PDB file of C-alpha atoms and ligand atoms in Angstrom:
ATOM      1  CA  MET J   1      62.743 138.239  76.944  1.00 61.00           C
ATOM      2  CA  SER J   2      65.185 137.822  79.397  1.00 80.00           C
ATOM      3  CA  LEU J   3      68.467 137.513  78.914  1.00 91.00           C
ATOM      4  CA  ARG J   4      71.108 135.235  80.220  1.00 95.00           C
ATOM      5  CA  LEU J   5      74.627 135.594  80.834  1.00 96.00           C
ATOM      6  CA  LEU J   6      77.620 132.800  81.804  1.00 98.00           C
ATOM      7  CA  VAL J   7      80.288 135.142  84.361  1.00 98.00           C
ATOM      8  CA  PHE J   8      83.214 132.577  84.743  1.00 98.00           C
ATOM      9  CA  ASP J   9      85.750 133.016  86.443  1.00 98.00           C
ATOM     10  CA  SER J  10      88.785 130.724  88.081  1.00 98.00           C
ATOM     11  CA  GLY J  11      87.958 132.051  91.627  1.00 97.00           C
ATOM     12  CA  ILE J  12      85.449 134.697  93.526  1.00 97.00           C
ATOM     13  CA  GLY J  13      87.228 137.843  92.271  1.00 98.00           C
ATOM     14  CA  GLY J  14      85.126 138.112  88.244  1.00 98.00           C
ATOM     15  CA  LEU J  15      82.263 138.897  90.991  1.00 98.00           C
ATOM     16  CA  SER J  16      84.534 142.931  91.168  1.00 98.00           C
ATOM     17  CA  VAL J  17      83.336 142.638  86.745  1.00 98.00           C
ATOM     18  CA  ALA J  18      79.810 141.368  87.562  1.00 98.00           C
ATOM     19  CA  ARG J  19      79.173 143.697  90.244  1.00 97.00           C
ATOM     20  CA  GLU J  20      79.440 146.201  87.593  1.00 98.00           C
ATOM     21  CA  ILE J  21      77.328 144.171  85.413  1.00 97.00           C
ATOM     22  CA  ARG J  22      75.029 143.968  87.148  1.00 96.00           C
ATOM     23  CA  LYS J  23      75.121 147.925  87.240  1.00 95.00           C
ATOM     24  CA  ALA J  24      74.647 147.885  83.668  1.00 94.00           C
ATOM     25  CA  LEU J  25      72.082 145.055  82.971  1.00 94.00           C
ATOM     26  CA  PRO J  26      69.800 145.201  86.640  1.00 92.00           C
ATOM     27  CA  GLY J  27      67.060 143.093  84.903  1.00 91.00           C
ATOM     28  CA  ALA J  28      69.192 139.940  83.475  1.00 94.00           C
ATOM     29  CA  GLU J  29      69.814 136.983  85.026  1.00 95.00           C
ATOM     30  CA  MET J  30      73.347 135.923  85.533  1.00 97.00           C
ATOM     31  CA  ILE J  31      74.941 132.997  85.911  1.00 98.00           C
ATOM     32  CA  TYR J  32      77.970 132.999  87.892  1.00 98.00           C
ATOM     33  CA  VAL J  33      81.233 130.757  87.481  1.00 98.00           C
ATOM     34  CA  ALA J  34      83.804 130.129  90.036  1.00 98.00           C
ATOM     35  CA  ASP J  35      86.008 127.775  88.855  1.00 98.00           C
ATOM     36  CA  ASP J  36      87.672 126.898  91.950  1.00 97.00           C
ATOM     37  CA  ALA J  37      88.233 123.474  91.162  1.00 97.00           C
ATOM     38  CA  ALA J  38      91.239 124.557  89.561  1.00 97.00           C
ATOM     39  CA  PHE J  39      91.960 127.383  91.601  1.00 97.00           C
ATOM     40  CA  PRO J  40      94.067 129.382  90.871  1.00 97.00           C
ATOM     41  CA  TYR J  41      95.379 130.009  86.866  1.00 97.00           C
ATOM     42  CA  GLY J  42      98.229 132.371  87.633  1.00 94.00           C
ATOM     43  CA  ASP J  43     100.480 129.026  87.776  1.00 90.00           C
ATOM     44  CA  TRP J  44      99.322 126.576  85.313  1.00 96.00           C
ATOM     45  CA  PRO J  45     101.396 126.342  81.843  1.00 96.00           C
ATOM     46  CA  ASP J  46      98.873 127.551  78.983  1.00 96.00           C
ATOM     47  CA  MET J  47      98.605 124.498  76.593  1.00 96.00           C
ATOM     48  CA  ALA J  48      96.588 123.043  79.650  1.00 97.00           C
ATOM     49  CA  LEU J  49      95.304 125.773  81.388  1.00 97.00           C
ATOM     50  CA  SER J  50      93.423 126.628  77.645  1.00 97.00           C
ATOM     51  CA  ASP J  51      92.254 122.753  76.913  1.00 97.00           C
ATOM     52  CA  HIS J  52      90.558 123.394  80.487  1.00 98.00           C
ATOM     53  CA  VAL J  53      88.656 126.700  80.028  1.00 98.00           C
ATOM     54  CA  VAL J  54      87.477 125.948  76.918  1.00 98.00           C
ATOM     55  CA  ALA J  55      86.199 122.419  77.867  1.00 98.00           C
ATOM     56  CA  THR J  56      84.724 123.805  80.930  1.00 98.00           C
ATOM     57  CA  VAL J  57      83.106 126.767  79.111  1.00 98.00           C
ATOM     58  CA  ALA J  58      81.380 124.618  76.692  1.00 98.00           C
ATOM     59  CA  ARG J  59      80.288 122.458  79.814  1.00 97.00           C
ATOM     60  CA  LEU J  60      79.083 125.541  81.335  1.00 98.00           C
ATOM     61  CA  ILE J  61      77.171 126.697  77.677  1.00 98.00           C
ATOM     62  CA  GLY J  62      75.466 123.103  77.274  1.00 97.00           C
ATOM     63  CA  ARG J  63      74.009 122.915  80.857  1.00 96.00           C
ATOM     64  CA  PHE J  64      72.800 126.866  80.949  1.00 97.00           C
ATOM     65  CA  ALA J  65      72.278 127.865  77.082  1.00 97.00           C
ATOM     66  CA  PRO J  66      73.448 131.790  77.550  1.00 97.00           C
ATOM     67  CA  ASP J  67      73.099 133.955  75.288  1.00 95.00           C
ATOM     68  CA  ALA J  68      76.553 135.576  75.817  1.00 97.00           C
ATOM     69  CA  VAL J  69      79.289 134.378  78.156  1.00 98.00           C
ATOM     70  CA  VAL J  70      81.823 137.004  79.804  1.00 98.00           C
ATOM     71  CA  ILE J  71      85.537 135.533  80.968  1.00 98.00           C
ATOM     72  CA  ALA J  72      85.797 137.145  83.743  1.00 98.00           C
ATOM     73  CA  CYS J  73      89.844 135.891  84.315  1.00 98.00           C
ATOM     74  CA  ASN J  74      92.412 137.791  82.604  1.00 98.00           C
ATOM     75  CA  THR J  75      94.841 134.769  82.916  1.00 98.00           C
ATOM     76  CA  ALA J  76      91.792 132.610  80.895  1.00 98.00           C
ATOM     77  CA  SER J  77      91.115 135.569  78.503  1.00 98.00           C
ATOM     78  CA  THR J  78      94.416 136.757  76.910  1.00 96.00           C
ATOM     79  CA  LEU J  79      94.738 132.707  76.132  1.00 97.00           C
ATOM     80  CA  VAL J  80      91.640 131.364  75.680  1.00 98.00           C
ATOM     81  CA  LEU J  81      88.789 134.034  73.536  1.00 97.00           C
ATOM     82  CA  PRO J  82      90.524 132.809  70.607  1.00 97.00           C
ATOM     83  CA  PRO J  83      89.206 129.032  70.943  1.00 98.00           C
ATOM     84  CA  LEU J  84      86.008 130.259  72.418  1.00 98.00           C
ATOM     85  CA  ARG J  85      85.155 131.860  69.981  1.00 98.00           C
ATOM     86  CA  ALA J  86      86.549 129.078  66.947  1.00 98.00           C
ATOM     87  CA  GLN J  87      83.932 126.792  68.534  1.00 98.00           C
ATOM     88  CA  PHE J  88      81.006 129.087  69.741  1.00 98.00           C
ATOM     89  CA  THR J  89      78.848 131.342  67.871  1.00 96.00           C
ATOM     90  CA  LEU J  90      77.847 133.297  70.809  1.00 95.00           C
ATOM     91  CA  PRO J  91      79.341 136.695  71.606  1.00 96.00           C
ATOM     92  CA  PHE J  92      82.250 136.528  74.144  1.00 98.00           C
ATOM     93  CA  VAL J  93      83.149 139.465  76.789  1.00 98.00           C
ATOM     94  CA  GLY J  94      86.918 139.125  77.945  1.00 98.00           C
ATOM     95  CA  THR J  95      88.978 140.816  80.237  1.00 97.00           C
ATOM     96  CA  VAL J  96      92.140 142.266  79.043  1.00 97.00           C
ATOM     97  CA  PRO J  97      95.207 143.679  80.957  1.00 97.00           C
ATOM     98  CA  ALA J  98      93.747 148.131  80.556  1.00 98.00           C
ATOM     99  CA  ILE J  99      96.719 148.592  79.418  1.00 98.00           C
ATOM    100  CA  LYS J 100      95.832 151.925  77.326  1.00 97.00           C
ATOM    101  CA  PRO J 101      93.933 153.607  79.218  1.00 97.00           C
ATOM    102  CA  ALA J 102      96.997 153.345  81.598  1.00 98.00           C
ATOM    103  CA  ALA J 103      99.098 154.909  78.719  1.00 98.00           C
ATOM    104  CA  GLU J 104      96.494 156.972  77.673  1.00 98.00           C
ATOM    105  CA  HIS J 105      96.310 158.353  81.444  1.00 97.00           C
ATOM    106  CA  THR J 106      99.771 158.192  82.733  1.00 98.00           C
ATOM    107  CA  ARG J 107     101.506 161.579  83.697  1.00 98.00           C
ATOM    108  CA  SER J 108     104.924 160.180  84.835  1.00 98.00           C
ATOM    109  CA  GLY J 109     105.573 158.183  82.090  1.00 98.00           C
ATOM    110  CA  LEU J 110     105.751 155.151  84.569  1.00 98.00           C
ATOM    111  CA  VAL J 111     103.137 152.213  84.581  1.00 98.00           C
ATOM    112  CA  SER J 112     102.471 148.838  86.227  1.00 98.00           C
ATOM    113  CA  VAL J 113     100.781 145.819  85.379  1.00 98.00           C
ATOM    114  CA  LEU J 114      99.701 144.079  88.553  1.00 98.00           C
ATOM    115  CA  ALA J 115      98.779 141.083  87.485  1.00 98.00           C
ATOM    116  CA  THR J 116      99.632 137.289  87.921  1.00 98.00           C
ATOM    117  CA  PHE J 117     102.230 135.236  86.483  1.00 97.00           C
ATOM    118  CA  GLY J 118     100.472 133.769  83.497  1.00 97.00           C
ATOM    119  CA  THR J 119      99.004 136.749  82.288  1.00 98.00           C
ATOM    120  CA  MET J 120     102.621 138.938  82.546  1.00 97.00           C
ATOM    121  CA  GLN J 121     104.356 135.920  80.680  1.00 96.00           C
ATOM    122  CA  ARG J 122     101.953 135.820  77.273  1.00 96.00           C
ATOM    123  CA  ASP J 123     101.875 137.547  73.608  1.00 96.00           C
ATOM    124  CA  TYR J 124      98.570 139.084  74.548  1.00 97.00           C
ATOM    125  CA  THR J 125      99.551 141.321  77.149  1.00 97.00           C
ATOM    126  CA  ARG J 126     102.786 142.165  75.671  1.00 97.00           C
ATOM    127  CA  GLY J 127     101.410 142.781  72.690  1.00 97.00           C
ATOM    128  CA  LEU J 128      98.866 145.706  74.268  1.00 98.00           C
ATOM    129  CA  ILE J 129     102.053 147.698  75.643  1.00 98.00           C
ATOM    130  CA  ALA J 130     103.648 147.188  71.640  1.00 98.00           C
ATOM    131  CA  GLN J 131     100.600 148.563  70.317  1.00 98.00           C
ATOM    132  CA  PHE J 132      99.210 151.114  72.996  1.00 98.00           C
ATOM    133  CA  ALA J 133     102.207 151.562  75.433  1.00 98.00           C
ATOM    134  CA  GLY J 134     105.026 152.461  72.993  1.00 95.00           C
ATOM    135  CA  ASN J 135     106.291 155.462  74.916  1.00 94.00           C
ATOM    136  CA  VAL J 136     105.739 154.844  78.327  1.00 97.00           C
ATOM    137  CA  HIS J 137     107.444 152.674  80.540  1.00 98.00           C
ATOM    138  CA  VAL J 138     105.267 149.507  81.657  1.00 98.00           C
ATOM    139  CA  ARG J 139     107.252 147.407  84.788  1.00 98.00           C
ATOM    140  CA  LEU J 140     104.676 143.878  84.212  1.00 98.00           C
ATOM    141  CA  VAL J 141     104.689 143.234  88.199  1.00 98.00           C
ATOM    142  CA  GLY J 142     103.220 139.376  88.264  1.00 98.00           C
ATOM    143  CA  SER J 143     102.148 137.487  91.595  1.00 97.00           C
ATOM    144  CA  SER J 144     101.041 133.585  92.668  1.00 97.00           C
ATOM    145  CA  HIS J 145      99.697 135.269  96.265  1.00 97.00           C
ATOM    146  CA  LEU J 146      97.694 137.289  95.585  1.00 98.00           C
ATOM    147  CA  ALA J 147      94.562 135.867  94.355  1.00 98.00           C
ATOM    148  CA  PRO J 148      94.457 133.968  97.579  1.00 98.00           C
ATOM    149  CA  LEU J 149      94.762 136.900  99.542  1.00 98.00           C
ATOM    150  CA  ALA J 150      92.223 138.456  97.789  1.00 98.00           C
ATOM    151  CA  GLU J 151      90.015 135.368  97.897  1.00 98.00           C
ATOM    152  CA  ALA J 152      91.233 135.706 101.331  1.00 98.00           C
ATOM    153  CA  HIS J 153      89.978 139.077 102.198  1.00 98.00           C
ATOM    154  CA  MET J 154      86.961 138.060 100.471  1.00 98.00           C
ATOM    155  CA  ARG J 155      85.725 135.694 102.693  1.00 97.00           C
ATOM    156  CA  GLY J 156      86.123 137.545 105.987  1.00 97.00           C
ATOM    157  CA  GLU J 157      89.644 136.343 107.239  1.00 98.00           C
ATOM    158  CA  ALA J 158      92.464 138.177 108.327  1.00 98.00           C
ATOM    159  CA  VAL J 159      95.532 139.322 105.864  1.00 98.00           C
ATOM    160  CA  ASP J 160      98.333 141.312 106.639  1.00 97.00           C
ATOM    161  CA  ASP J 161      99.009 144.059 106.045  1.00 98.00           C
ATOM    162  CA  ALA J 162     103.090 142.706 104.342  1.00 98.00           C
ATOM    163  CA  ALA J 163     101.859 140.149 102.961  1.00 98.00           C
ATOM    164  CA  ILE J 164      99.876 142.716 100.470  1.00 98.00           C
ATOM    165  CA  PHE J 165     102.426 144.753 100.757  1.00 98.00           C
ATOM    166  CA  ALA J 166     104.937 142.250  99.709  1.00 98.00           C
ATOM    167  CA  GLU J 167     103.330 142.056  96.312  1.00 98.00           C
ATOM    168  CA  ILE J 168     102.123 145.264  95.352  1.00 98.00           C
ATOM    169  CA  GLU J 169     105.203 147.274  96.180  1.00 98.00           C
ATOM    170  CA  PRO J 170     107.270 146.230  93.331  1.00 98.00           C
ATOM    171  CA  ALA J 171     104.617 148.311  91.358  1.00 98.00           C
ATOM    172  CA  PHE J 172     106.140 150.979  92.672  1.00 98.00           C
ATOM    173  CA  MET J 173     109.315 152.863  90.465  1.00 98.00           C
ATOM    174  CA  GLU J 174     110.906 155.271  90.755  1.00 97.00           C
ATOM    175  CA  ARG J 175     113.043 156.923  87.881  1.00 96.00           C
ATOM    176  CA  ASP J 176     115.479 160.279  87.053  1.00 94.00           C
ATOM    177  CA  GLY J 177     112.699 161.980  89.740  1.00 96.00           C
ATOM    178  CA  ARG J 178     109.322 160.928  87.984  1.00 98.00           C
ATOM    179  CA  ARG J 179     107.530 158.255  90.001  1.00 98.00           C
ATOM    180  CA  THR J 180     104.612 155.437  89.134  1.00 98.00           C
ATOM    181  CA  ASP J 181     101.382 157.183  88.898  1.00 98.00           C
ATOM    182  CA  THR J 182      99.264 154.609  87.515  1.00 98.00           C
ATOM    183  CA  VAL J 183      98.661 150.731  88.472  1.00 98.00           C
ATOM    184  CA  VAL J 184      96.527 148.682  86.262  1.00 98.00           C
ATOM    185  CA  LEU J 185      94.243 146.028  87.995  1.00 98.00           C
ATOM    186  CA  ALA J 186      95.460 142.746  85.867  1.00 98.00           C
ATOM    187  CA  CYS J 187      93.367 140.551  87.621  1.00 98.00           C
ATOM    188  CA  THR J 188      89.560 140.383  88.803  1.00 98.00           C
ATOM    189  CA  HIS J 189      90.750 139.633  92.489  1.00 98.00           C
ATOM    190  CA  TYR J 190      92.154 142.793  92.793  1.00 98.00           C
ATOM    191  CA  PRO J 191      89.319 145.709  92.936  1.00 98.00           C
ATOM    192  CA  PHE J 192      88.632 143.639  96.038  1.00 98.00           C
ATOM    193  CA  LEU J 193      91.755 144.671  98.024  1.00 98.00           C
ATOM    194  CA  VAL J 194      92.445 148.552  96.431  1.00 98.00           C
ATOM    195  CA  GLU J 195      91.166 149.806  99.644  1.00 98.00           C
ATOM    196  CA  ARG J 196      94.280 148.027 100.905  1.00 98.00           C
ATOM    197  CA  PHE J 197      96.354 148.482  98.048  1.00 98.00           C
ATOM    198  CA  GLU J 198      95.393 152.601  99.129  1.00 98.00           C
ATOM    199  CA  ALA J 199      95.758 152.618 102.460  1.00 98.00           C
ATOM    200  CA  LEU J 200      99.971 150.204 101.695  1.00 98.00           C
ATOM    201  CA  LYS J 201     100.893 152.130  99.400  1.00 98.00           C
ATOM    202  CA  PRO J 202     104.123 154.608  99.281  1.00 98.00           C
ATOM    203  CA  TRP J 203     102.551 156.999  97.658  1.00 98.00           C
ATOM    204  CA  ALA J 204      99.174 158.299  95.303  1.00 98.00           C
ATOM    205  CA  VAL J 205      98.992 156.464  92.039  1.00 98.00           C
ATOM    206  CA  GLU J 206      95.921 155.859  90.118  1.00 98.00           C
ATOM    207  CA  TRP J 207      94.913 152.350  89.372  1.00 98.00           C
ATOM    208  CA  VAL J 208      92.983 150.865  86.850  1.00 98.00           C
ATOM    209  CA  ASP J 209      89.391 148.838  86.742  1.00 97.00           C
ATOM    210  CA  PRO J 210      87.969 147.721  83.993  1.00 96.00           C
ATOM    211  CA  ALA J 211      85.116 146.754  85.234  1.00 98.00           C
ATOM    212  CA  PRO J 212      83.000 149.174  84.490  1.00 97.00           C
ATOM    213  CA  ALA J 213      84.243 149.733  80.838  1.00 97.00           C
ATOM    214  CA  ILE J 214      83.636 145.923  80.737  1.00 97.00           C
ATOM    215  CA  ALA J 215      80.394 145.854  82.237  1.00 97.00           C
ATOM    216  CA  ARG J 216      79.459 149.101  79.496  1.00 96.00           C
ATOM    217  CA  ARG J 217      80.565 145.981  76.528  1.00 96.00           C
ATOM    218  CA  VAL J 218      79.047 143.641  77.826  1.00 96.00           C
ATOM    219  CA  ALA J 219      75.448 145.721  78.190  1.00 94.00           C
ATOM    220  CA  THR J 220      76.281 146.906  74.156  1.00 94.00           C
ATOM    221  CA  VAL J 221      76.389 143.196  72.557  1.00 91.00           C
ATOM    222  CA  ALA J 222      74.166 141.761  74.939  1.00 85.00           C
ATOM    223  CA  GLY J 223      71.272 144.140  74.319  1.00 77.00           C
ATOM    224  CA  GLU J 224      68.801 146.216  76.931  1.00 61.00           C
ATOM    225  CA  ALA J 225      66.024 144.147  76.427  1.00 54.00           C
ATOM    226  CA  ALA J 226      67.035 142.527  80.166  1.00 48.00           C
ATOM    227  CA  ALA J 227      66.460 145.732  81.950  1.00 49.00           C
ATOM    228  CA  ALA J 228      62.449 146.301  82.895  1.00 51.00           C
ATOM    229  CA  ARG J 229      62.593 142.809  84.770  1.00 60.00           C
ATOM    230  CA  GLY J 230      64.491 142.102  88.181  1.00 67.00           C
ATOM    231  CA  PRO J 231      68.106 140.694  89.018  1.00 75.00           C
ATOM    232  CA  THR J 232      67.978 137.459  88.553  1.00 91.00           C
ATOM    233  CA  GLY J 233      70.748 134.438  89.027  1.00 96.00           C
ATOM    234  CA  ALA J 234      72.841 131.754  90.752  1.00 97.00           C
ATOM    235  CA  ALA J 235      76.369 131.060  91.822  1.00 98.00           C
ATOM    236  CA  TYR J 236      77.936 127.986  91.505  1.00 98.00           C
ATOM    237  CA  LEU J 237      81.159 126.450  92.415  1.00 97.00           C
ATOM    238  CA  THR J 238      83.509 123.673  90.657  1.00 97.00           C
ATOM    239  CA  SER J 239      83.886 121.740  93.686  1.00 95.00           C
ATOM    240  CA  GLY J 240      80.284 121.479  95.045  1.00 93.00           C
ATOM    241  CA  ARG J 241      81.368 122.974  97.847  1.00 93.00           C
ATOM    242  CA  SER J 242      78.776 125.661  99.676  1.00 93.00           C
ATOM    243  CA  TRP J 243      79.684 129.174  99.629  1.00 96.00           C
ATOM    244  CA  PRO J 244      81.825 130.776 101.948  1.00 96.00           C
ATOM    245  CA  PRO J 245      79.132 133.039 104.842  1.00 96.00           C
ATOM    246  CA  ALA J 246      81.023 136.402 103.890  1.00 97.00           C
ATOM    247  CA  LEU J 247      80.252 137.229 100.654  1.00 97.00           C
ATOM    248  CA  ALA J 248      75.948 136.564 101.516  1.00 97.00           C
ATOM    249  CA  PRO J 249      75.571 140.343 101.085  1.00 97.00           C
ATOM    250  CA  LEU J 250      78.147 140.466  98.267  1.00 97.00           C
ATOM    251  CA  LEU J 251      75.299 137.728  96.337  1.00 97.00           C
ATOM    252  CA  GLU J 252      72.723 139.341  97.307  1.00 97.00           C
ATOM    253  CA  GLY J 253      73.188 142.265  95.990  1.00 96.00           C
ATOM    254  CA  LEU J 254      73.384 141.015  92.382  1.00 96.00           C
ATOM    255  CA  GLY J 255      70.705 139.069  92.948  1.00 95.00           C
ATOM    256  CA  VAL J 256      71.918 136.518  92.825  1.00 96.00           C
ATOM    257  CA  ALA J 257      71.872 133.203  94.765  1.00 96.00           C
ATOM    258  CA  PRO J 258      73.770 129.774  95.762  1.00 96.00           C
ATOM    259  CA  GLY J 259      72.309 127.170  92.799  1.00 95.00           C
ATOM    260  CA  HIS J 260      71.046 124.048  92.742  1.00 91.00           C
ATOM    261  CA  PRO J 261      72.233 122.020  92.130  1.00 91.00           C
ATOM    262  CA  PRO J 262      75.424 121.564  92.077  1.00 90.00           C
ATOM    263  CA  LEU J 263      77.643 121.216  88.956  1.00 93.00           C
ATOM    264  CA  VAL J 264      79.605 117.828  88.111  1.00 86.00           C
ATOM    265  CA  LEU J 265      81.990 118.275  85.983  1.00 91.00           C
ATOM    266  CA  PRO J 266      85.434 116.158  86.128  1.00 90.00           C
ATOM    267  CA  ALA J 267      87.620 116.927  88.350  1.00 90.00           C
ATOM    268  CA  PRO J 268      90.194 119.155  86.816  1.00 91.00           C
ATOM    269  CA  GLN J 269      93.637 118.340  85.451  1.00 87.00           C
ATOM    270  CA  ARG J 270      95.868 120.802  87.313  1.00 82.00           C
ATOM    271  CA  PRO J 271      99.696 119.717  85.293  1.00 80.00           C
TER     272      PRO J 271
HETATM  273  N1  DGL Q   1      90.856 136.808  88.469  1.00 76.06           N
HETATM  274  C1  DGL Q   1      91.719 135.891  87.475  1.00 76.06           C
HETATM  275  C2  DGL Q   1      92.696 137.605  86.465  1.00 76.06           C
HETATM  276  O1  DGL Q   1      91.625 137.721  87.023  1.00 76.06           O
HETATM  277  C3  DGL Q   1      92.914 135.232  88.553  1.00 76.06           C
HETATM  278  C4  DGL Q   1      93.610 134.735  89.785  1.00 76.06           C
HETATM  279  C5  DGL Q   1      94.038 132.971  89.580  1.00 76.06           C
HETATM  280  O2  DGL Q   1      95.716 132.640  89.344  1.00 76.06           O
HETATM  281  O3  DGL Q   1      93.380 132.033  89.233  1.00 76.06           O
HETATM  282  O4  DGL Q   1      93.690 137.198  86.354  1.00 76.06           O
END
């Protein structure tokens, strides 16, 4: 029996998680939904975002009847996993800042977390720091611009080095002769910019991308039943717009085709 996964993000950044899931579960049917009608999530107030994501994911579950749901978005996962789990018995796998592995990895004791403002301010994120990074200095670096810059880069548009550098520079700390050595990519859009970050970094750091660990978790939760079949699936934009042509190779590599008919969802009530 085939396994159907719903992979959901505010935009196209969650494809960084989808490509790792595809490696772990080559035979799964993957439905990728980018909520571009409501993108970016990073600056939405918590309550409005939670209500919007829970309602949207509920409609998508109704339409696609997935076996498991992956919320491939830190900004949403740090808020909506409890209400979704309360409403549905399906397995939900979330994406939350990889603070624990970063705290285990750092040698200098200086870790930065690059995230949206929403993720940066969440109690959930602060809880992870208190629980797993007590002996480490963690700097939370929130950005409103980096996810939209990643989307522009993914669409093949020119993105200035200076614009990217301005967002990542605060992640580089020097203190008592020590330097930040570990930076958590706590937004699923950022792995698509990591080569640009590498080229711009003032000194060497380890970029922590949790996508492979999330994919392993999805494989554990969902089981390996689908591995015998070829990759299949569909990708949707909640705005109903067409997929940017620059993303065609990435979608093809995932074995997903632009979905038809387009989704018809109520327009987001952006506050
Ligand atoms: N991809 C989302 C995340 O992981 C955030 C981008 C946005 O602001 O919508 O946090």
